[in-house]
Short mmCIF file of C-alpha atoms in Angstrom, two decimals:
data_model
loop_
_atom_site.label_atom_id
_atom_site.label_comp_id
_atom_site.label_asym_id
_atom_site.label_seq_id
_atom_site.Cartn_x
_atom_site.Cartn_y
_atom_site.Cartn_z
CA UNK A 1 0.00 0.00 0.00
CA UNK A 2 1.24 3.69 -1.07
CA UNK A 3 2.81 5.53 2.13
CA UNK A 4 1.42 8.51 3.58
CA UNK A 5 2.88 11.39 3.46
CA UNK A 6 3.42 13.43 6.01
CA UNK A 7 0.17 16.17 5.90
CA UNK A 8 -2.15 13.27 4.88
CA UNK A 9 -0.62 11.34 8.34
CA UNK A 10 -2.08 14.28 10.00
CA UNK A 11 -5.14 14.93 8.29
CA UNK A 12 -6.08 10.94 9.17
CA UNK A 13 -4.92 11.26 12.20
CA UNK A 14 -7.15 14.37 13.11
CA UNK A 15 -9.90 11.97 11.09
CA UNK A 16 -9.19 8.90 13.63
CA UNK A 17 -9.79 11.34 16.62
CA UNK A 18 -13.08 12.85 15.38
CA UNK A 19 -14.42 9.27 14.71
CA UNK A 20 -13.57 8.59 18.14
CA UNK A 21 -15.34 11.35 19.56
CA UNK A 22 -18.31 10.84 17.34
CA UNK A 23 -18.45 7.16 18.77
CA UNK A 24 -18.17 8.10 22.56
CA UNK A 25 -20.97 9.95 22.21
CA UNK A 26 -23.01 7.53 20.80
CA UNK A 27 -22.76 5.80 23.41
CA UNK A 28 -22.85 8.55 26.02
CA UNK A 29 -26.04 7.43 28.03
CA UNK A 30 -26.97 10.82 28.75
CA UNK A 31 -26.94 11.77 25.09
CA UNK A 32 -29.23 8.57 24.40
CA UNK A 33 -31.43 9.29 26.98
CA UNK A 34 -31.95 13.36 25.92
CA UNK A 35 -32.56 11.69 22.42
CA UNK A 36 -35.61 9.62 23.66
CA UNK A 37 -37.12 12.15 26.12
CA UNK A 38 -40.56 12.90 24.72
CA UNK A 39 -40.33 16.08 22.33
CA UNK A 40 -36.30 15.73 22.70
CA UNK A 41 -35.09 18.71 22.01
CA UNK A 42 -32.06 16.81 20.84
CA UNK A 43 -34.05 14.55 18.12
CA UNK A 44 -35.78 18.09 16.62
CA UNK A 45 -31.78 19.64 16.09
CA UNK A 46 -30.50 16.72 14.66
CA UNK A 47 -33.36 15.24 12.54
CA UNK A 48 -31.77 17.11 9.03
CA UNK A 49 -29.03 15.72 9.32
CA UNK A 50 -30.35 12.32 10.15
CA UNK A 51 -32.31 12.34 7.12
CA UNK A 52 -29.38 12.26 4.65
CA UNK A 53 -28.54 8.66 6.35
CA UNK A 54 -32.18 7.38 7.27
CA UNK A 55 -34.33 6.82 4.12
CA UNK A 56 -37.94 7.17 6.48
CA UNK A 57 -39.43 7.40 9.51
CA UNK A 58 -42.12 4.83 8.63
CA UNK A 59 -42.21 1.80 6.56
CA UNK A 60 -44.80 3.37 3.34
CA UNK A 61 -42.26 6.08 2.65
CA UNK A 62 -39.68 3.82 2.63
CA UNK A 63 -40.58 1.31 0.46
CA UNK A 64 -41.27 4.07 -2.11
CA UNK A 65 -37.47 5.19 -1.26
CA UNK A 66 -36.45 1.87 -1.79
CA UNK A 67 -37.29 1.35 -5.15
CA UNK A 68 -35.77 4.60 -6.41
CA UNK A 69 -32.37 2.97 -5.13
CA UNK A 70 -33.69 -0.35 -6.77
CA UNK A 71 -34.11 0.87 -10.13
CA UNK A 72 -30.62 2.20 -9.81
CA UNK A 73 -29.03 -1.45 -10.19
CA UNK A 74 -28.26 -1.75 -6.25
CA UNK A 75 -28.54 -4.16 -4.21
CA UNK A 76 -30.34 -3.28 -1.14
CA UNK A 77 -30.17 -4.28 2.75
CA UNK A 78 -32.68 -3.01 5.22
CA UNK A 79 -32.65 -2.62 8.72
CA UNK A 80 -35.07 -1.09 10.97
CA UNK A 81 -32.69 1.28 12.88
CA UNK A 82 -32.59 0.57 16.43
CA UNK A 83 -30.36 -1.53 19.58
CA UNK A 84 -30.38 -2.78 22.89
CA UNK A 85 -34.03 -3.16 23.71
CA UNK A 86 -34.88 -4.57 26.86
CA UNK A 87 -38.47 -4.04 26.42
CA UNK A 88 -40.10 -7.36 25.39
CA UNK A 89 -43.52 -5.43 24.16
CA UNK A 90 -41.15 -2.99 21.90
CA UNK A 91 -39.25 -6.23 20.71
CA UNK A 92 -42.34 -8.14 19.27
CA UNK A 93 -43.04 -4.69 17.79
CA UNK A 94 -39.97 -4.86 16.11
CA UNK A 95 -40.06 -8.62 15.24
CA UNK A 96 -43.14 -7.52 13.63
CA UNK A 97 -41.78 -4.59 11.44
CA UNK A 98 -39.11 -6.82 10.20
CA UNK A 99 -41.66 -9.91 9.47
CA UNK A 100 -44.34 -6.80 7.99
CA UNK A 101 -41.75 -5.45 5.15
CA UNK A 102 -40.67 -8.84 4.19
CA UNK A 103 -44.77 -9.48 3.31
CA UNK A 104 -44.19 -6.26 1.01
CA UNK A 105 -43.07 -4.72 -2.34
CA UNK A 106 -40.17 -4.11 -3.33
CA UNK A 107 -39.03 -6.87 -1.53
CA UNK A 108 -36.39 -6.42 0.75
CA UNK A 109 -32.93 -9.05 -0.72
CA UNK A 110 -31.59 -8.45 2.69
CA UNK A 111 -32.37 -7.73 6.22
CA UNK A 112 -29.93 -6.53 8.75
CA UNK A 113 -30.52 -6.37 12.48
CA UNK A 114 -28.80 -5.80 15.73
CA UNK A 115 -29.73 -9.01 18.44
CA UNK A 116 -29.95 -6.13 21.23
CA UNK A 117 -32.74 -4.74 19.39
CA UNK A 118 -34.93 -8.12 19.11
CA UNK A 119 -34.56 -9.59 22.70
CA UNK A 120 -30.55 -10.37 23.30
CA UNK A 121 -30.74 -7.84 26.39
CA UNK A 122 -33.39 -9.81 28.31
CA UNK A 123 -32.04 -13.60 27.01
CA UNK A 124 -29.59 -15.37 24.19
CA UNK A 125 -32.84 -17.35 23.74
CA UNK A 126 -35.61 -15.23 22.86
CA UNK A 127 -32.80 -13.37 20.21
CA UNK A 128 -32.86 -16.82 18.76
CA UNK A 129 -36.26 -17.48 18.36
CA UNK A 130 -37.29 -14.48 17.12
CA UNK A 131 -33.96 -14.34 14.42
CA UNK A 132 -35.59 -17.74 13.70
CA UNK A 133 -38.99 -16.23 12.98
CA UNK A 134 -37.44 -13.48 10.56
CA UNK A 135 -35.21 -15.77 8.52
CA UNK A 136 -38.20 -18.01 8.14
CA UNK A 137 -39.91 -16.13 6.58
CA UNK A 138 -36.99 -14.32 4.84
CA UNK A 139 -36.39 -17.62 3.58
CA UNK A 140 -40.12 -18.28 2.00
CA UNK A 141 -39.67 -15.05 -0.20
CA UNK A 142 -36.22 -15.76 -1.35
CA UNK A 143 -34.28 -13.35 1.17
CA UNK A 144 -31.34 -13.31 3.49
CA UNK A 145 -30.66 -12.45 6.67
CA UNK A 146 -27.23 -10.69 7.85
CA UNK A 147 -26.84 -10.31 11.98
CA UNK A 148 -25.25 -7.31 12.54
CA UNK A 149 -22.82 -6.94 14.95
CA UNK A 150 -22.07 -5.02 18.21
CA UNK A 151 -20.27 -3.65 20.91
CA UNK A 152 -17.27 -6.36 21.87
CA UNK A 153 -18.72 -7.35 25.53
CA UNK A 154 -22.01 -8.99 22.64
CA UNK A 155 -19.84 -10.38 20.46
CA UNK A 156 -19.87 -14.05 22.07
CA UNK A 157 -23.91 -13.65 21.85
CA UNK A 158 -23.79 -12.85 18.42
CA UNK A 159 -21.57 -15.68 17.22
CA UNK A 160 -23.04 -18.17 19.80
CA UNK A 161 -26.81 -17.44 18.47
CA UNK A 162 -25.67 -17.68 14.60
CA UNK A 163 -23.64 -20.47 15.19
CA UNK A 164 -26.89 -21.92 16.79
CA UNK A 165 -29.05 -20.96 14.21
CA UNK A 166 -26.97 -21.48 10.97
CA UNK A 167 -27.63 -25.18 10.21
CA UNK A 168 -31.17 -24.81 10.06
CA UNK A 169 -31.21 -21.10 8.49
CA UNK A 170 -28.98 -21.46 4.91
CA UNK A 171 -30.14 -17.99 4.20
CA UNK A 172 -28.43 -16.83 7.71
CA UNK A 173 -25.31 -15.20 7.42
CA UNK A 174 -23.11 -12.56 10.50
CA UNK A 175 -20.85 -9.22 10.26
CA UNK A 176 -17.53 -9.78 11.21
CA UNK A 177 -15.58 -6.94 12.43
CA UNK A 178 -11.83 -6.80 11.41
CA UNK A 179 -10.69 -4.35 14.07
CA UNK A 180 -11.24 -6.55 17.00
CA UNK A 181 -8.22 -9.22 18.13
CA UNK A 182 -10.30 -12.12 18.85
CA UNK A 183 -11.74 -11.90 14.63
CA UNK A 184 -8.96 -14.12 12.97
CA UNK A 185 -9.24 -16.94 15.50
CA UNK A 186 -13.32 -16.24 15.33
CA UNK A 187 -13.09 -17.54 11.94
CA UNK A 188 -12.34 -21.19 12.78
CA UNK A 189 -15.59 -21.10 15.36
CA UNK A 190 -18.36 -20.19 12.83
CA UNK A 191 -19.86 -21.72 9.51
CA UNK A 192 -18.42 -19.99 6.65
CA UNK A 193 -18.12 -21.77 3.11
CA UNK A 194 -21.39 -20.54 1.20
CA UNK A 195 -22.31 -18.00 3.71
CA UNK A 196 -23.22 -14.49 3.37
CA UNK A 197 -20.15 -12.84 5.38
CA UNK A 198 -19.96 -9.09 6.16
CA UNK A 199 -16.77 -7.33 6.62
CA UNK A 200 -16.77 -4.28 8.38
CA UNK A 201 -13.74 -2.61 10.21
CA UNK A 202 -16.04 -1.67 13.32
CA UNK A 203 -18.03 1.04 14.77
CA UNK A 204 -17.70 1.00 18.55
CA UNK A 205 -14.72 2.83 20.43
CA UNK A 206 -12.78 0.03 22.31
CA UNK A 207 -9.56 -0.23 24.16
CA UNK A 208 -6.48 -0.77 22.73
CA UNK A 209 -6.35 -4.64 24.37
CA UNK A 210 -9.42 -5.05 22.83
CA UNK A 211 -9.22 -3.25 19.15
CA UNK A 212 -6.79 -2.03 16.49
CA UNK A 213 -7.65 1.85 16.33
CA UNK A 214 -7.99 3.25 12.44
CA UNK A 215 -4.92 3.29 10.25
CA UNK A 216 -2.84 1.43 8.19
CA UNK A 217 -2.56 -1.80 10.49
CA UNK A 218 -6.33 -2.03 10.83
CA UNK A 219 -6.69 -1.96 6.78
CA UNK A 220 -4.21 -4.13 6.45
CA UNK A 221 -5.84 -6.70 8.57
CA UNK A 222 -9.09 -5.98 6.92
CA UNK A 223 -7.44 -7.11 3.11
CA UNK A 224 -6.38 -9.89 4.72
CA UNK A 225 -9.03 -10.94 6.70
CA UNK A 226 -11.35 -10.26 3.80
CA UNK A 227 -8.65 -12.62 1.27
CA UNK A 228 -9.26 -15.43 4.08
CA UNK A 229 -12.45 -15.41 4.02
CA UNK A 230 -13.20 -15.71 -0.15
CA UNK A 231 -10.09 -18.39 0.62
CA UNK A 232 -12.62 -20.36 2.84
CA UNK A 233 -16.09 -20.13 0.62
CA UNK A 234 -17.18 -17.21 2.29
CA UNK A 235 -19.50 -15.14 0.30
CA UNK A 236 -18.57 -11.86 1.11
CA UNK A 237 -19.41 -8.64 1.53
CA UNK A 238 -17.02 -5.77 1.54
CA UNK A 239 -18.59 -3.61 3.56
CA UNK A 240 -16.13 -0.19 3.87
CA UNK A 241 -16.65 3.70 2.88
CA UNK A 242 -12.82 3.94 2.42
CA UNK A 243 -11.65 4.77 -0.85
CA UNK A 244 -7.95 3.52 0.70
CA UNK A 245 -9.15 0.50 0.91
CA UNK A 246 -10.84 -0.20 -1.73
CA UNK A 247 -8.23 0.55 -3.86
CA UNK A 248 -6.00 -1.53 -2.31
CA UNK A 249 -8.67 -4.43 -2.99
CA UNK A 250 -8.97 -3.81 -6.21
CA UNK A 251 -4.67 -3.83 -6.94
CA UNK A 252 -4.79 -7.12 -4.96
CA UNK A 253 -7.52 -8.90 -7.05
CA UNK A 254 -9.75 -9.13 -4.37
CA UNK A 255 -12.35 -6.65 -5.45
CA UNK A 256 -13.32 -9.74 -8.37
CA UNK A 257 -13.20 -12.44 -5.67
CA UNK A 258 -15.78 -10.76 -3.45
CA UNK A 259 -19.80 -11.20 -3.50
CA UNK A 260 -20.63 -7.90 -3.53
CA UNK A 261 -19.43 -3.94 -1.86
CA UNK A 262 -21.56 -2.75 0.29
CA UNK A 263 -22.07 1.39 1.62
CA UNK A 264 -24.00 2.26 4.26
CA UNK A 265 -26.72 4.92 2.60
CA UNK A 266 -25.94 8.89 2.68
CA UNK A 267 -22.18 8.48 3.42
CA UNK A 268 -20.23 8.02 -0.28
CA UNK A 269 -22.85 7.79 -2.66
CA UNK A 270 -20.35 8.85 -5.69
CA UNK A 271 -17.93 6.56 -4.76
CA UNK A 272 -19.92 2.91 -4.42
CA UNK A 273 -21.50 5.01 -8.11
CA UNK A 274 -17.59 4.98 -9.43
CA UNK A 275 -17.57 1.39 -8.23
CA UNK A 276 -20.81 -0.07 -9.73
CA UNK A 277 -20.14 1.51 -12.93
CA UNK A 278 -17.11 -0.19 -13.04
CA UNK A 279 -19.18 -3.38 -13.38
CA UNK A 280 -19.24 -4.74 -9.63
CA UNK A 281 -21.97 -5.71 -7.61
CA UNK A 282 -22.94 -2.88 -4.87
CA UNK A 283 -25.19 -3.14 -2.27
CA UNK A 284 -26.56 0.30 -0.58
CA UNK A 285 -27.29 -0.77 3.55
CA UNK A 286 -30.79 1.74 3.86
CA UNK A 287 -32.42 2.07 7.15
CA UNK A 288 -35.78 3.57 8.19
CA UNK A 289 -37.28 4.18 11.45
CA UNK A 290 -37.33 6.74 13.95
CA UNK A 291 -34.72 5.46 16.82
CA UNK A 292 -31.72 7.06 14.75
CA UNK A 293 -28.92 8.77 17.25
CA UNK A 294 -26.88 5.90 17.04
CA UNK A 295 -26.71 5.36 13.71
CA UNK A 296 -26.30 8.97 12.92
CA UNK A 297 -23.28 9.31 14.95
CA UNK A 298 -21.94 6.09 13.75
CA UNK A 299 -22.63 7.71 10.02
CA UNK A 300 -20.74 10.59 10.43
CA UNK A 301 -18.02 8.79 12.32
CA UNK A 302 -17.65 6.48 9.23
CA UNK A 303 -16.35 9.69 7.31
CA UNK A 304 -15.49 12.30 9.43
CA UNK A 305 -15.51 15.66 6.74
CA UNK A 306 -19.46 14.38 6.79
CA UNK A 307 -19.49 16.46 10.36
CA UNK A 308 -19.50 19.72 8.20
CA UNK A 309 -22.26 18.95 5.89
CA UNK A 310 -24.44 17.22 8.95
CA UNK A 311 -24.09 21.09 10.19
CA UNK A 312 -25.51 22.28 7.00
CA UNK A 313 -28.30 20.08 6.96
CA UNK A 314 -29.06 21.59 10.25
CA UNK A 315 -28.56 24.91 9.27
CA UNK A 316 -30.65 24.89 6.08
CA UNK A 317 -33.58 22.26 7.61
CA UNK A 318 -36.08 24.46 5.53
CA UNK A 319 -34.78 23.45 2.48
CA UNK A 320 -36.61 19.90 2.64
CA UNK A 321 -36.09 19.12 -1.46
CA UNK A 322 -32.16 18.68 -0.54
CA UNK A 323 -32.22 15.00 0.31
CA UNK A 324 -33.78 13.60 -2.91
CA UNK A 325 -33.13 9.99 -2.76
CA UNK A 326 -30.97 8.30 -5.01
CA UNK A 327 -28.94 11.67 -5.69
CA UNK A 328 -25.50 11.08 -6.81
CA UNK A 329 -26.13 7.32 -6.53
#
């Protein structure tokens, strides 16, 4: 990979910290808490911005949205933003949702879906049963289901429920995420030849005993770990916003070894464009929904420059024709 010079070491290093920060306070509880207060002051601020990376707030909208992207040539995950619900009433709501979009058109290829958010914070068991009830029926209308993954102290529920699940659910597959230690030796615990793999670096701030921090180590263990896996039957999808990277893919040969690249919506729309008109197969990860700080902070913390337009969004919330979807897709 091409050395960094010395003002681009700086620049990314001034990029790592601001992704940092934008990840502690996602998970600042006090921020999460303002967020869900009743008429959240919080929610009303930040809701333009959140629109550039949340297609809807409700499920008709959305699957209007949906098709735009569609008739673009994408490929198209959905997920129902929202994690670590302890509530089991609000979990069978959102077992519901998922099982309620799958009965609809377009239909969703792919659903994505945190275990917190469908019953992993009360029991590993009730995550399981209702995953079980999603792929089902995923599986009756031809789709797939990709667990998504979470913060490191979850990551044993995760693997332990899909390894649980897998031989019964072919159309089951898990995100893997290359910036924790434990991933490489992870890979010799779970099913992987024919599966639907997702490789993502990782969203959550973690300690250095824990997780590589952003830079040149962490994508280089990313190429690899994402050569391994085609190696071992995986299906994969590449599942990165950097342009580094992906370059360095594509000089390796892996970029025509992998299933598919994948962008989570809002963040580089001209770049997965660049990509798919290149003639590979890109997948845009849309959300809709209204439980959204998370994933907004985790957006912007994906690309850290996106901080500055987030602020215009805010600044110009009047101006409600500037988030037509599908533009520069």
């Amino acid at each position: 990979m091409k050395t960094a010079q010395p003002q681009e070491k700086s620049q990314r290093a001034l990029y790592e910290a601001a992704s940092q920060g934008l990840r502690m306070l996602a998970a600042d509880p006090r921020c999460r808490e303002a967020f869900t207060v009743p008429g959240s002051l919080l929610q009303d601020l930040a809701s333009p911005a959140a629109r550039r990376y949340v297609l809807a707030a409700g499920r008709d909208e959305f699957l209007v949205h949906l098709k735009v992207l569609r008739d673009k040539a994408y490929r198209i995950a959905v997920e129902f933003v929202g994690e670590e619900n302890d509530d089991p009433a609000d979990v069978e709501r959102v077992v519901d949702e998922y099982l309620a979009v799958l009965a609809e058109e377009p239909l969703p290829g792919q659903l994505g879906f945190d275990l917190s958010n469908l019953g992993l914070a009360v029991s590993r068991e009730l995550a399981e049963r209702n995953t079980a009830r999603i792929t089902r029926a995923a599986a009756g209308r031809g789709a797939e289901v990709v667990l998504s993954m979470e913060r490191a102290p979850a990551v044993d529920g995760v693997l332990g429920a899909y390894r649980d699940l897998a031989a019964d659910h072919p159309n089951l597959g898990v995100t893997l995420q290359a910036y924790l230690h434990r991933t490489p030796s992870d890979l010799d615990s779970i099913p992987l030849e024919g599966r639907k793999i997702r490789l993502v670096k990782g969203a959550f701030s973690a300690p250095a005993d824990i997780a590589l921090g952003r830079g040149p180590a962490l994508d280089e263990r990313y190429l690899g770990l994402a050569a391994e896996l085609v190696d071992r039957g995986a299906r994969l999808s590449l599942a990165t916003q950097d342009a580094t990277v992906l370059a360095a893919a594509r000089d390796r040969g892996l970029l025509d070894r992998v299933d598919e690249i994948e962008m989570l919506h809002g963040v580089r729309p001209a770049l997965l464009r660049q990509y798919r008109e290149l003639g590979h197969a890109c997948r845009i990860y849309a959300t809709y929904g209204e439980n959204w700080w998370l994933h907004l902070l985790h957006r912007l913390a994906e690309h850290p420059p996106m901080v500055l337009t987030a602020l215009a969004d805010i600044a110009e919330r009047h101006l409600d024709g500037r988030h037509a979807v599908g533009a520069h897709y």
